[in-house]
Every structure is written in C-alpha cells, then in structure tokens.
C-alpha cells in the first residue's frame, strides 16, 4: 500500500477518523498497518498520525484490539451467582423475614394491649 494514490485516499479517509473502523483500534487497523511497508512520509499527515498511534498501542502491554475475546474471569458482568453469593442472599432473606415477623408480632401485641414478657 505504499502507492501514493492509496496513501492519499487513506489520508483523506483518516482526516475525520482515529481508526479504520469504529471508535477504537481493531483488527482492521492492524491489517492496514501490516500492509504499510514503513511509516508514511510527513506528506500524509493523517496517515502518519494514525500510524504512530497504532504503533504506540501495539507496543503497549495491555492492548487488545476490539472484537477479540479478553479473559475477564475475575469480573462478573452478568451477575452469575456463586454458591457463596446464593448462601449470603438466602441468609439476608431469612433475616429480613424474621425481622418482619417480629415487627408484625409487636404490632399485634400493641393492638391487643398484650402484657406478655416476650422477646419481640
């Protein structure tokens, strides 16, 4: 892709864009970068800007192009419950239910003017 006509088209295309497709680096950027034999001349300002940006991203350790699977085992984005989460939720529900029963019993005792010595 070092043909001046192709570089000129790419330069015009990148005039209003930071990436080849979308709003973040993708496989398309890597493909086009690989098609360039070397860094473009400063005559193609937008291509040179894009080229330097993609090169910098590729040299970054945590770069993953858009569309590639990332290993996110430590982050649960979809709320899948573990056994510990289920147990904690059941304990919370039981505690809330017990608290509600105590409140109901207290209310009932007040209504009938009970003088019981209950723990509620």
Short mmCIF file of N, CA, C and O in Angstrom, two decimals:
data_model
loop_
_atom_site.label_atom_id
_atom_site.label_comp_id
_atom_site.label_asym_id
_atom_site.label_seq_id
_atom_site.Cartn_x
_atom_site.Cartn_y
_atom_site.Cartn_z
N UNK A 1 0.81 -1.18 0.00
CA UNK A 1 0.00 0.00 0.00
C UNK A 1 0.86 1.26 0.00
O UNK A 1 0.43 2.29 0.45
N UNK A 2 2.04 1.20 -0.47
CA UNK A 2 2.86 2.40 -0.49
C UNK A 2 2.67 3.20 -1.78
O UNK A 2 3.42 4.11 -2.06
N UNK A 3 1.65 2.88 -2.54
CA UNK A 3 1.34 3.63 -3.75
C UNK A 3 0.75 4.99 -3.32
O UNK A 3 -0.16 5.03 -2.49
N UNK A 4 1.27 6.08 -3.85
CA UNK A 4 0.81 7.41 -3.43
C UNK A 4 -0.71 7.60 -3.53
O UNK A 4 -1.30 8.24 -2.66
N UNK A 5 -1.34 7.03 -4.54
CA UNK A 5 -2.79 7.20 -4.68
C UNK A 5 -3.52 6.54 -3.51
O UNK A 5 -4.49 7.11 -2.97
N UNK A 6 -3.06 5.36 -3.09
CA UNK A 6 -3.68 4.67 -1.97
C UNK A 6 -3.44 5.43 -0.66
O UNK A 6 -4.34 5.55 0.17
N UNK A 7 -2.22 5.93 -0.50
CA UNK A 7 -1.91 6.70 0.71
C UNK A 7 -2.73 7.98 0.77
O UNK A 7 -3.17 8.39 1.83
N UNK A 8 -2.96 8.60 -0.38
CA UNK A 8 -3.76 9.83 -0.43
C UNK A 8 -5.20 9.52 -0.03
O UNK A 8 -5.80 10.26 0.76
N UNK A 9 -5.76 8.41 -0.52
CA UNK A 9 -7.14 8.03 -0.16
C UNK A 9 -7.22 7.73 1.34
O UNK A 9 -8.17 8.15 2.01
N UNK A 10 -6.24 7.01 1.84
CA UNK A 10 -6.23 6.69 3.27
C UNK A 10 -6.09 7.95 4.11
O UNK A 10 -6.75 8.10 5.14
N UNK A 11 -5.27 8.88 3.65
CA UNK A 11 -5.08 10.14 4.36
C UNK A 11 -6.40 10.92 4.42
O UNK A 11 -6.75 11.46 5.47
N UNK A 12 -7.12 10.97 3.33
CA UNK A 12 -8.41 11.65 3.29
C UNK A 12 -9.42 10.93 4.20
O UNK A 12 -10.21 11.58 4.89
N UNK A 13 -9.38 9.61 4.18
CA UNK A 13 -10.30 8.82 5.00
C UNK A 13 -10.04 9.08 6.49
O UNK A 13 -10.97 9.22 7.28
N UNK A 14 -8.78 9.15 6.87
CA UNK A 14 -8.42 9.33 8.28
C UNK A 14 -8.48 10.79 8.74
O UNK A 14 -8.22 11.08 9.90
N UNK A 15 -8.86 11.67 7.85
CA UNK A 15 -8.98 13.10 8.19
C UNK A 15 -9.95 13.30 9.35
O UNK A 15 -9.70 14.08 10.27
N UNK A 16 -11.05 12.57 9.35
CA UNK A 16 -12.07 12.73 10.40
C UNK A 16 -12.22 11.49 11.28
O UNK A 16 -13.20 11.35 11.98
N UNK A 17 -11.22 10.60 11.21
CA UNK A 17 -11.31 9.37 11.99
C UNK A 17 -10.00 9.09 12.72
O UNK A 17 -8.94 9.48 12.26
N UNK A 18 -10.11 8.38 13.81
CA UNK A 18 -8.92 7.95 14.55
C UNK A 18 -8.55 6.51 14.23
O UNK A 18 -7.41 6.11 14.43
N UNK A 19 -9.53 5.75 13.75
CA UNK A 19 -9.30 4.33 13.47
C UNK A 19 -9.93 3.97 12.12
O UNK A 19 -10.78 4.69 11.61
N UNK A 20 -9.52 2.83 11.59
CA UNK A 20 -10.02 2.39 10.29
C UNK A 20 -11.52 2.12 10.37
O UNK A 20 -12.29 2.55 9.53
N UNK A 21 -11.95 1.38 11.41
CA UNK A 21 -13.38 1.15 11.62
C UNK A 21 -13.71 1.37 13.09
O UNK A 21 -12.92 1.01 13.95
N UNK A 22 -14.83 1.95 13.36
CA UNK A 22 -15.29 2.11 14.74
C UNK A 22 -14.59 3.21 15.50
O UNK A 22 -13.94 4.09 14.92
N UNK A 23 -14.72 3.11 16.81
CA UNK A 23 -14.21 4.15 17.69
C UNK A 23 -13.07 3.68 18.58
O UNK A 23 -12.70 4.35 19.53
N UNK A 24 -12.54 2.50 18.25
CA UNK A 24 -11.35 2.02 18.95
C UNK A 24 -10.57 1.13 18.00
O UNK A 24 -11.07 0.68 16.98
N UNK A 25 -9.32 0.89 18.34
CA UNK A 25 -8.46 0.09 17.47
C UNK A 25 -9.06 -1.30 17.29
O UNK A 25 -9.62 -1.87 18.23
N UNK A 26 -8.93 -1.82 16.09
CA UNK A 26 -9.48 -3.14 15.80
C UNK A 26 -8.52 -3.92 14.91
O UNK A 26 -7.43 -3.44 14.58
N UNK A 27 -8.93 -5.11 14.54
CA UNK A 27 -8.12 -5.94 13.65
C UNK A 27 -7.90 -5.24 12.30
O UNK A 27 -6.88 -5.44 11.66
N UNK A 28 -8.86 -4.42 11.90
CA UNK A 28 -8.73 -3.69 10.63
C UNK A 28 -7.53 -2.75 10.67
O UNK A 28 -6.80 -2.62 9.68
N UNK A 29 -7.32 -2.10 11.81
CA UNK A 29 -6.16 -1.21 11.94
C UNK A 29 -4.85 -2.00 11.82
O UNK A 29 -3.92 -1.55 11.16
N UNK A 30 -4.82 -3.16 12.43
CA UNK A 30 -3.61 -3.98 12.37
C UNK A 30 -3.37 -4.48 10.96
O UNK A 30 -2.24 -4.50 10.48
N UNK A 31 -4.45 -4.83 10.25
CA UNK A 31 -4.33 -5.29 8.87
C UNK A 31 -3.77 -4.20 7.97
O UNK A 31 -2.85 -4.43 7.17
N UNK A 32 -4.32 -2.98 8.10
CA UNK A 32 -3.84 -1.87 7.27
C UNK A 32 -2.40 -1.51 7.64
O UNK A 32 -1.57 -1.24 6.77
N UNK A 33 -2.11 -1.53 8.93
CA UNK A 33 -0.75 -1.24 9.37
C UNK A 33 0.25 -2.24 8.77
O UNK A 33 1.33 -1.85 8.31
N UNK A 34 -0.15 -3.50 8.74
CA UNK A 34 0.72 -4.53 8.18
C UNK A 34 0.92 -4.34 6.67
O UNK A 34 1.96 -4.71 6.12
N UNK A 35 -0.07 -3.75 6.01
CA UNK A 35 0.03 -3.51 4.57
C UNK A 35 1.00 -2.39 4.24
O UNK A 35 1.53 -2.32 3.12
N UNK A 36 1.25 -1.51 5.21
CA UNK A 36 2.23 -0.44 5.00
C UNK A 36 3.63 -1.00 5.22
O UNK A 36 3.90 -1.59 6.25
N UNK A 37 4.49 -0.81 4.25
CA UNK A 37 5.85 -1.35 4.36
C UNK A 37 6.66 -0.60 5.42
O UNK A 37 7.49 -1.19 6.10
N UNK A 38 6.39 0.68 5.57
CA UNK A 38 7.12 1.50 6.54
C UNK A 38 6.24 2.69 6.91
O UNK A 38 5.15 2.87 6.37
N UNK A 39 6.71 3.50 7.82
CA UNK A 39 5.96 4.69 8.21
C UNK A 39 5.80 5.61 7.00
O UNK A 39 6.75 5.81 6.24
N UNK A 40 4.61 6.16 6.81
CA UNK A 40 4.39 7.05 5.67
C UNK A 40 5.15 8.37 5.85
O UNK A 40 5.52 8.75 6.95
N UNK A 41 5.35 9.05 4.75
CA UNK A 41 6.06 10.33 4.81
C UNK A 41 5.16 11.38 5.48
O UNK A 41 3.95 11.21 5.59
N UNK A 42 5.76 12.46 5.91
CA UNK A 42 5.02 13.52 6.59
C UNK A 42 4.05 14.24 5.65
O UNK A 42 3.23 15.02 6.11
N UNK A 43 4.11 13.93 4.38
CA UNK A 43 3.17 14.49 3.41
C UNK A 43 1.74 14.00 3.71
O UNK A 43 0.78 14.71 3.50
N UNK A 44 1.65 12.78 4.25
CA UNK A 44 0.36 12.18 4.59
C UNK A 44 0.15 12.31 6.10
O UNK A 44 0.32 11.37 6.87
N UNK A 45 -0.23 13.49 6.52
CA UNK A 45 -0.31 13.85 7.94
C UNK A 45 -1.23 12.92 8.73
O UNK A 45 -0.88 12.45 9.81
N UNK A 46 -2.41 12.67 8.20
CA UNK A 46 -3.39 11.86 8.92
C UNK A 46 -2.97 10.40 9.01
O UNK A 46 -3.16 9.76 10.04
N UNK A 47 -2.38 9.89 7.95
CA UNK A 47 -1.90 8.50 7.96
C UNK A 47 -0.74 8.38 8.94
O UNK A 47 -0.66 7.42 9.71
N UNK A 48 0.16 9.35 8.95
CA UNK A 48 1.29 9.33 9.87
C UNK A 48 0.82 9.39 11.32
O UNK A 48 1.31 8.66 12.18
N UNK A 49 -0.16 10.26 11.60
CA UNK A 49 -0.73 10.35 12.95
C UNK A 49 -1.32 9.01 13.37
O UNK A 49 -1.06 8.50 14.44
N UNK A 50 -2.14 8.43 12.49
CA UNK A 50 -2.76 7.15 12.75
C UNK A 50 -1.71 6.07 12.94
O UNK A 50 -1.78 5.26 13.86
N UNK A 51 -0.70 6.04 12.06
CA UNK A 51 0.37 5.05 12.10
C UNK A 51 1.09 5.08 13.45
O UNK A 51 1.29 4.06 14.09
N UNK A 52 1.47 6.27 13.89
CA UNK A 52 2.18 6.42 15.17
C UNK A 52 1.29 5.98 16.34
O UNK A 52 1.76 5.35 17.28
N UNK A 53 0.02 6.31 16.25
CA UNK A 53 -0.92 5.94 17.31
C UNK A 53 -1.07 4.42 17.42
O UNK A 53 -1.00 3.86 18.51
N UNK A 54 -1.26 3.77 16.28
CA UNK A 54 -1.44 2.31 16.29
C UNK A 54 -0.14 1.63 16.71
O UNK A 54 -0.16 0.66 17.48
N UNK A 55 0.99 2.12 16.26
CA UNK A 55 2.28 1.57 16.69
C UNK A 55 2.42 1.68 18.22
O UNK A 55 2.88 0.75 18.87
N UNK A 56 2.03 2.82 18.77
CA UNK A 56 2.12 3.01 20.22
C UNK A 56 1.19 2.04 20.95
O UNK A 56 1.56 1.47 21.97
N UNK A 57 -0.01 1.85 20.41
CA UNK A 57 -0.94 0.90 21.03
C UNK A 57 -0.39 -0.52 20.99
O UNK A 57 -0.50 -1.26 21.97
N UNK A 58 0.19 -0.89 19.87
CA UNK A 58 0.73 -2.25 19.74
C UNK A 58 1.91 -2.49 20.67
O UNK A 58 2.14 -3.61 21.11
N UNK A 59 2.64 -1.44 20.99
CA UNK A 59 3.78 -1.61 21.89
C UNK A 59 3.33 -1.63 23.35
O UNK A 59 4.10 -2.01 24.23
N UNK A 60 2.08 -1.25 23.61
CA UNK A 60 1.53 -1.28 24.96
C UNK A 60 1.28 -2.73 25.35
O UNK A 60 0.84 -3.55 24.55
N UNK A 61 1.53 -3.06 26.62
CA UNK A 61 1.38 -4.43 27.09
C UNK A 61 -0.08 -4.87 27.19
O UNK A 61 -0.40 -6.03 27.00
N UNK A 62 -0.99 -3.96 27.52
CA UNK A 62 -2.38 -4.34 27.75
C UNK A 62 -3.29 -4.05 26.55
O UNK A 62 -4.48 -3.95 26.69
N UNK A 63 -2.72 -3.96 25.35
CA UNK A 63 -3.51 -3.69 24.16
C UNK A 63 -4.23 -4.95 23.69
O UNK A 63 -3.64 -6.01 23.56
N UNK A 64 -5.52 -4.83 23.47
CA UNK A 64 -6.33 -5.91 22.88
C UNK A 64 -7.26 -5.26 21.88
O UNK A 64 -8.12 -4.47 22.26
N UNK A 65 -7.11 -5.55 20.59
CA UNK A 65 -7.97 -4.92 19.59
C UNK A 65 -9.44 -5.23 19.83
O UNK A 65 -9.78 -6.28 20.35
N UNK A 66 -10.30 -4.32 19.46
CA UNK A 66 -11.74 -4.53 19.59
C UNK A 66 -12.13 -5.77 18.81
O UNK A 66 -11.63 -6.03 17.73
N UNK A 67 -13.05 -6.50 19.38
CA UNK A 67 -13.53 -7.70 18.71
C UNK A 67 -12.81 -8.95 19.15
O UNK A 67 -13.24 -10.05 18.82
N UNK A 68 -11.73 -8.84 19.88
CA UNK A 68 -11.03 -10.02 20.37
C UNK A 68 -11.52 -10.33 21.77
O UNK A 68 -11.83 -9.45 22.55
N UNK A 69 -11.59 -11.62 22.09
CA UNK A 69 -12.01 -12.06 23.41
C UNK A 69 -10.96 -11.70 24.43
O UNK A 69 -9.78 -11.89 24.21
N UNK A 70 -11.40 -11.17 25.54
CA UNK A 70 -10.49 -10.88 26.64
C UNK A 70 -10.82 -11.83 27.77
O UNK A 70 -11.96 -12.24 27.96
N UNK A 71 -9.83 -12.18 28.56
CA UNK A 71 -10.02 -13.06 29.70
C UNK A 71 -10.44 -12.21 30.88
O UNK A 71 -9.65 -11.47 31.43
N UNK A 72 -11.72 -12.29 31.24
CA UNK A 72 -12.23 -11.48 32.34
C UNK A 72 -12.86 -12.36 33.42
O UNK A 72 -13.94 -12.09 33.92
N UNK A 73 -12.14 -13.42 33.78
CA UNK A 73 -12.66 -14.34 34.77
C UNK A 73 -12.90 -13.67 36.12
O UNK A 73 -13.77 -14.09 36.88
N UNK A 74 -12.12 -12.65 36.44
CA UNK A 74 -12.25 -12.02 37.74
C UNK A 74 -13.37 -10.99 37.81
O UNK A 74 -13.73 -10.54 38.88
N UNK A 75 -13.97 -10.66 36.68
CA UNK A 75 -15.05 -9.68 36.66
C UNK A 75 -16.33 -10.37 36.19
O UNK A 75 -16.37 -10.97 35.12
N UNK A 76 -17.37 -10.29 37.01
CA UNK A 76 -18.64 -10.91 36.67
C UNK A 76 -19.60 -9.85 36.18
O UNK A 76 -20.23 -9.15 36.96
N UNK A 77 -19.70 -9.71 34.85
CA UNK A 77 -20.51 -8.66 34.25
C UNK A 77 -21.99 -9.02 34.15
O UNK A 77 -22.82 -8.15 33.95
N UNK A 78 -22.32 -10.29 34.26
CA UNK A 78 -23.68 -10.71 34.02
C UNK A 78 -24.40 -11.19 35.28
O UNK A 78 -25.48 -11.75 35.21
N UNK A 79 -23.79 -11.00 36.43
CA UNK A 79 -24.45 -11.31 37.69
C UNK A 79 -24.64 -12.78 37.97
O UNK A 79 -25.59 -13.16 38.65
N UNK A 80 -23.78 -13.62 37.45
CA UNK A 80 -23.89 -15.04 37.73
C UNK A 80 -23.51 -15.26 39.19
O UNK A 80 -22.46 -14.84 39.66
N UNK A 81 -24.38 -15.94 39.92
CA UNK A 81 -24.16 -16.12 41.34
C UNK A 81 -23.30 -17.35 41.63
O UNK A 81 -23.46 -18.39 41.02
N UNK A 82 -22.42 -17.19 42.58
CA UNK A 82 -21.65 -18.33 43.07
C UNK A 82 -22.43 -18.93 44.24
O UNK A 82 -23.42 -18.37 44.70
N UNK A 83 -21.97 -20.08 44.73
CA UNK A 83 -22.62 -20.71 45.87
C UNK A 83 -22.58 -19.79 47.09
O UNK A 83 -23.54 -19.71 47.85
N UNK A 84 -21.46 -19.10 47.27
CA UNK A 84 -21.33 -18.18 48.40
C UNK A 84 -22.34 -17.04 48.30
O UNK A 84 -22.95 -16.65 49.29
N UNK A 85 -22.52 -16.51 47.08
CA UNK A 85 -23.48 -15.44 46.86
C UNK A 85 -24.90 -15.91 47.15
O UNK A 85 -25.69 -15.19 47.77
N UNK A 86 -25.23 -17.13 46.72
CA UNK A 86 -26.56 -17.67 46.95
C UNK A 86 -26.82 -17.85 48.44
O UNK A 86 -27.89 -17.52 48.94
N UNK A 87 -25.82 -18.37 49.15
CA UNK A 87 -25.97 -18.59 50.59
C UNK A 87 -26.16 -17.26 51.32
O UNK A 87 -27.02 -17.13 52.19
N UNK A 88 -25.36 -16.26 50.96
CA UNK A 88 -25.47 -14.94 51.58
C UNK A 88 -26.84 -14.33 51.30
O UNK A 88 -27.45 -13.72 52.19
N UNK A 89 -27.34 -14.49 50.07
CA UNK A 89 -28.66 -13.95 49.72
C UNK A 89 -29.76 -14.64 50.52
O UNK A 89 -30.71 -13.99 50.98
N UNK A 90 -29.64 -15.96 50.69
CA UNK A 90 -30.63 -16.70 51.48
C UNK A 90 -30.60 -16.24 52.94
O UNK A 90 -31.65 -16.08 53.57
N UNK A 91 -29.41 -16.02 53.49
CA UNK A 91 -29.29 -15.56 54.87
C UNK A 91 -29.91 -14.16 55.03
O UNK A 91 -30.59 -13.89 56.02
N UNK A 92 -29.66 -13.29 54.06
CA UNK A 92 -30.25 -11.95 54.11
C UNK A 92 -31.78 -12.03 54.05
O UNK A 92 -32.49 -11.34 54.79
N UNK A 93 -32.30 -12.88 53.17
CA UNK A 93 -33.74 -13.03 53.02
C UNK A 93 -34.35 -13.57 54.31
O UNK A 93 -35.41 -13.10 54.76
N UNK A 94 -33.69 -14.55 54.94
CA UNK A 94 -34.19 -15.11 56.19
C UNK A 94 -34.17 -14.06 57.29
O UNK A 94 -35.11 -13.96 58.10
N UNK A 95 -33.14 -13.25 57.35
CA UNK A 95 -33.03 -12.19 58.35
C UNK A 95 -34.14 -11.15 58.17
O UNK A 95 -34.76 -10.71 59.15
N UNK A 96 -34.39 -10.77 56.94
CA UNK A 96 -35.45 -9.80 56.64
C UNK A 96 -36.81 -10.36 57.03
O UNK A 96 -37.65 -9.67 57.61
N UNK A 97 -37.02 -11.66 56.72
CA UNK A 97 -38.29 -12.30 57.04
C UNK A 97 -38.50 -12.36 58.55
O UNK A 97 -39.59 -12.08 59.04
N UNK A 98 -37.44 -12.71 59.29
CA UNK A 98 -37.54 -12.78 60.75
C UNK A 98 -37.82 -11.40 61.33
O UNK A 98 -38.62 -11.25 62.26
N UNK A 99 -37.17 -10.39 60.80
CA UNK A 99 -37.39 -9.02 61.27
C UNK A 99 -38.84 -8.59 61.01
O UNK A 99 -39.46 -7.94 61.86
N UNK A 100 -39.35 -8.95 59.86
CA UNK A 100 -40.73 -8.60 59.52
C UNK A 100 -41.71 -9.30 60.47
O UNK A 100 -42.71 -8.70 60.90
N UNK A 101 -41.43 -10.55 60.82
CA UNK A 101 -42.30 -11.29 61.75
C UNK A 101 -42.30 -10.62 63.12
O UNK A 101 -43.33 -10.50 63.76
N UNK A 102 -41.12 -10.20 63.57
CA UNK A 102 -41.02 -9.54 64.87
C UNK A 102 -41.85 -8.25 64.88
O UNK A 102 -42.58 -7.97 65.82
N UNK A 103 -41.73 -7.47 63.80
CA UNK A 103 -42.48 -6.22 63.71
C UNK A 103 -43.98 -6.50 63.72
O UNK A 103 -44.76 -5.81 64.37
N UNK A 104 -44.41 -7.52 63.00
CA UNK A 104 -45.81 -7.87 62.92
C UNK A 104 -46.32 -8.31 64.29
O UNK A 104 -47.40 -7.91 64.72
N UNK A 105 -45.53 -9.10 65.00
CA UNK A 105 -45.93 -9.58 66.32
C UNK A 105 -46.02 -8.41 67.30
O UNK A 105 -46.94 -8.33 68.11
N UNK A 106 -45.03 -7.48 67.24
CA UNK A 106 -45.06 -6.30 68.11
C UNK A 106 -46.31 -5.48 67.86
O UNK A 106 -46.97 -5.00 68.78
N UNK A 107 -46.63 -5.29 66.60
CA UNK A 107 -47.82 -4.53 66.23
C UNK A 107 -49.07 -5.19 66.79
O UNK A 107 -49.93 -4.54 67.36
N UNK A 108 -49.14 -6.52 66.66
CA UNK A 108 -50.28 -7.27 67.16
C UNK A 108 -50.37 -7.15 68.68
O UNK A 108 -51.45 -6.92 69.23
N UNK A 109 -49.23 -7.26 69.37
CA UNK A 109 -49.22 -7.13 70.83
C UNK A 109 -49.71 -5.75 71.25
O UNK A 109 -50.45 -5.61 72.23
N UNK A 110 -49.30 -4.71 70.54
CA UNK A 110 -49.74 -3.36 70.87
C UNK A 110 -51.24 -3.20 70.64
O UNK A 110 -51.93 -2.52 71.40
N UNK A 111 -51.73 -3.81 69.57
CA UNK A 111 -53.15 -3.68 69.24
C UNK A 111 -54.04 -4.32 70.30
O UNK A 111 -55.10 -3.80 70.63
N UNK A 112 -53.63 -5.45 70.83
CA UNK A 112 -54.47 -6.12 71.82
C UNK A 112 -54.04 -5.76 73.25
O UNK A 112 -54.54 -6.31 74.21
N UNK A 113 -53.08 -4.86 73.35
CA UNK A 113 -52.55 -4.41 74.64
C UNK A 113 -52.09 -5.57 75.49
O UNK A 113 -52.43 -5.72 76.66
N UNK A 114 -51.27 -6.35 74.82
CA UNK A 114 -50.71 -7.53 75.45
C UNK A 114 -49.68 -7.10 76.49
O UNK A 114 -48.91 -6.18 76.27
N UNK A 115 -49.63 -7.79 77.60
CA UNK A 115 -48.64 -7.50 78.63
C UNK A 115 -47.65 -8.64 78.76
O UNK A 115 -47.02 -8.82 79.80
N UNK A 116 -47.52 -9.39 77.70
CA UNK A 116 -46.59 -10.53 77.73
C UNK A 116 -45.16 -10.05 77.88
O UNK A 116 -44.82 -8.91 77.56
N UNK A 117 -44.35 -10.93 78.33
CA UNK A 117 -42.94 -10.60 78.54
C UNK A 117 -42.10 -11.23 77.42
O UNK A 117 -41.07 -11.82 77.68
N UNK A 118 -42.60 -11.12 76.21
CA UNK A 118 -41.93 -11.77 75.09
C UNK A 118 -40.69 -10.99 74.64
O UNK A 118 -40.51 -9.82 74.97
N UNK A 119 -39.89 -11.65 73.88
CA UNK A 119 -38.63 -11.06 73.41
C UNK A 119 -38.84 -10.24 72.15
O UNK A 119 -37.90 -9.70 71.59
N UNK A 120 -40.05 -10.16 71.67
CA UNK A 120 -40.32 -9.44 70.44
C UNK A 120 -40.52 -7.99 70.76
O UNK A 120 -40.63 -7.11 70.13
#
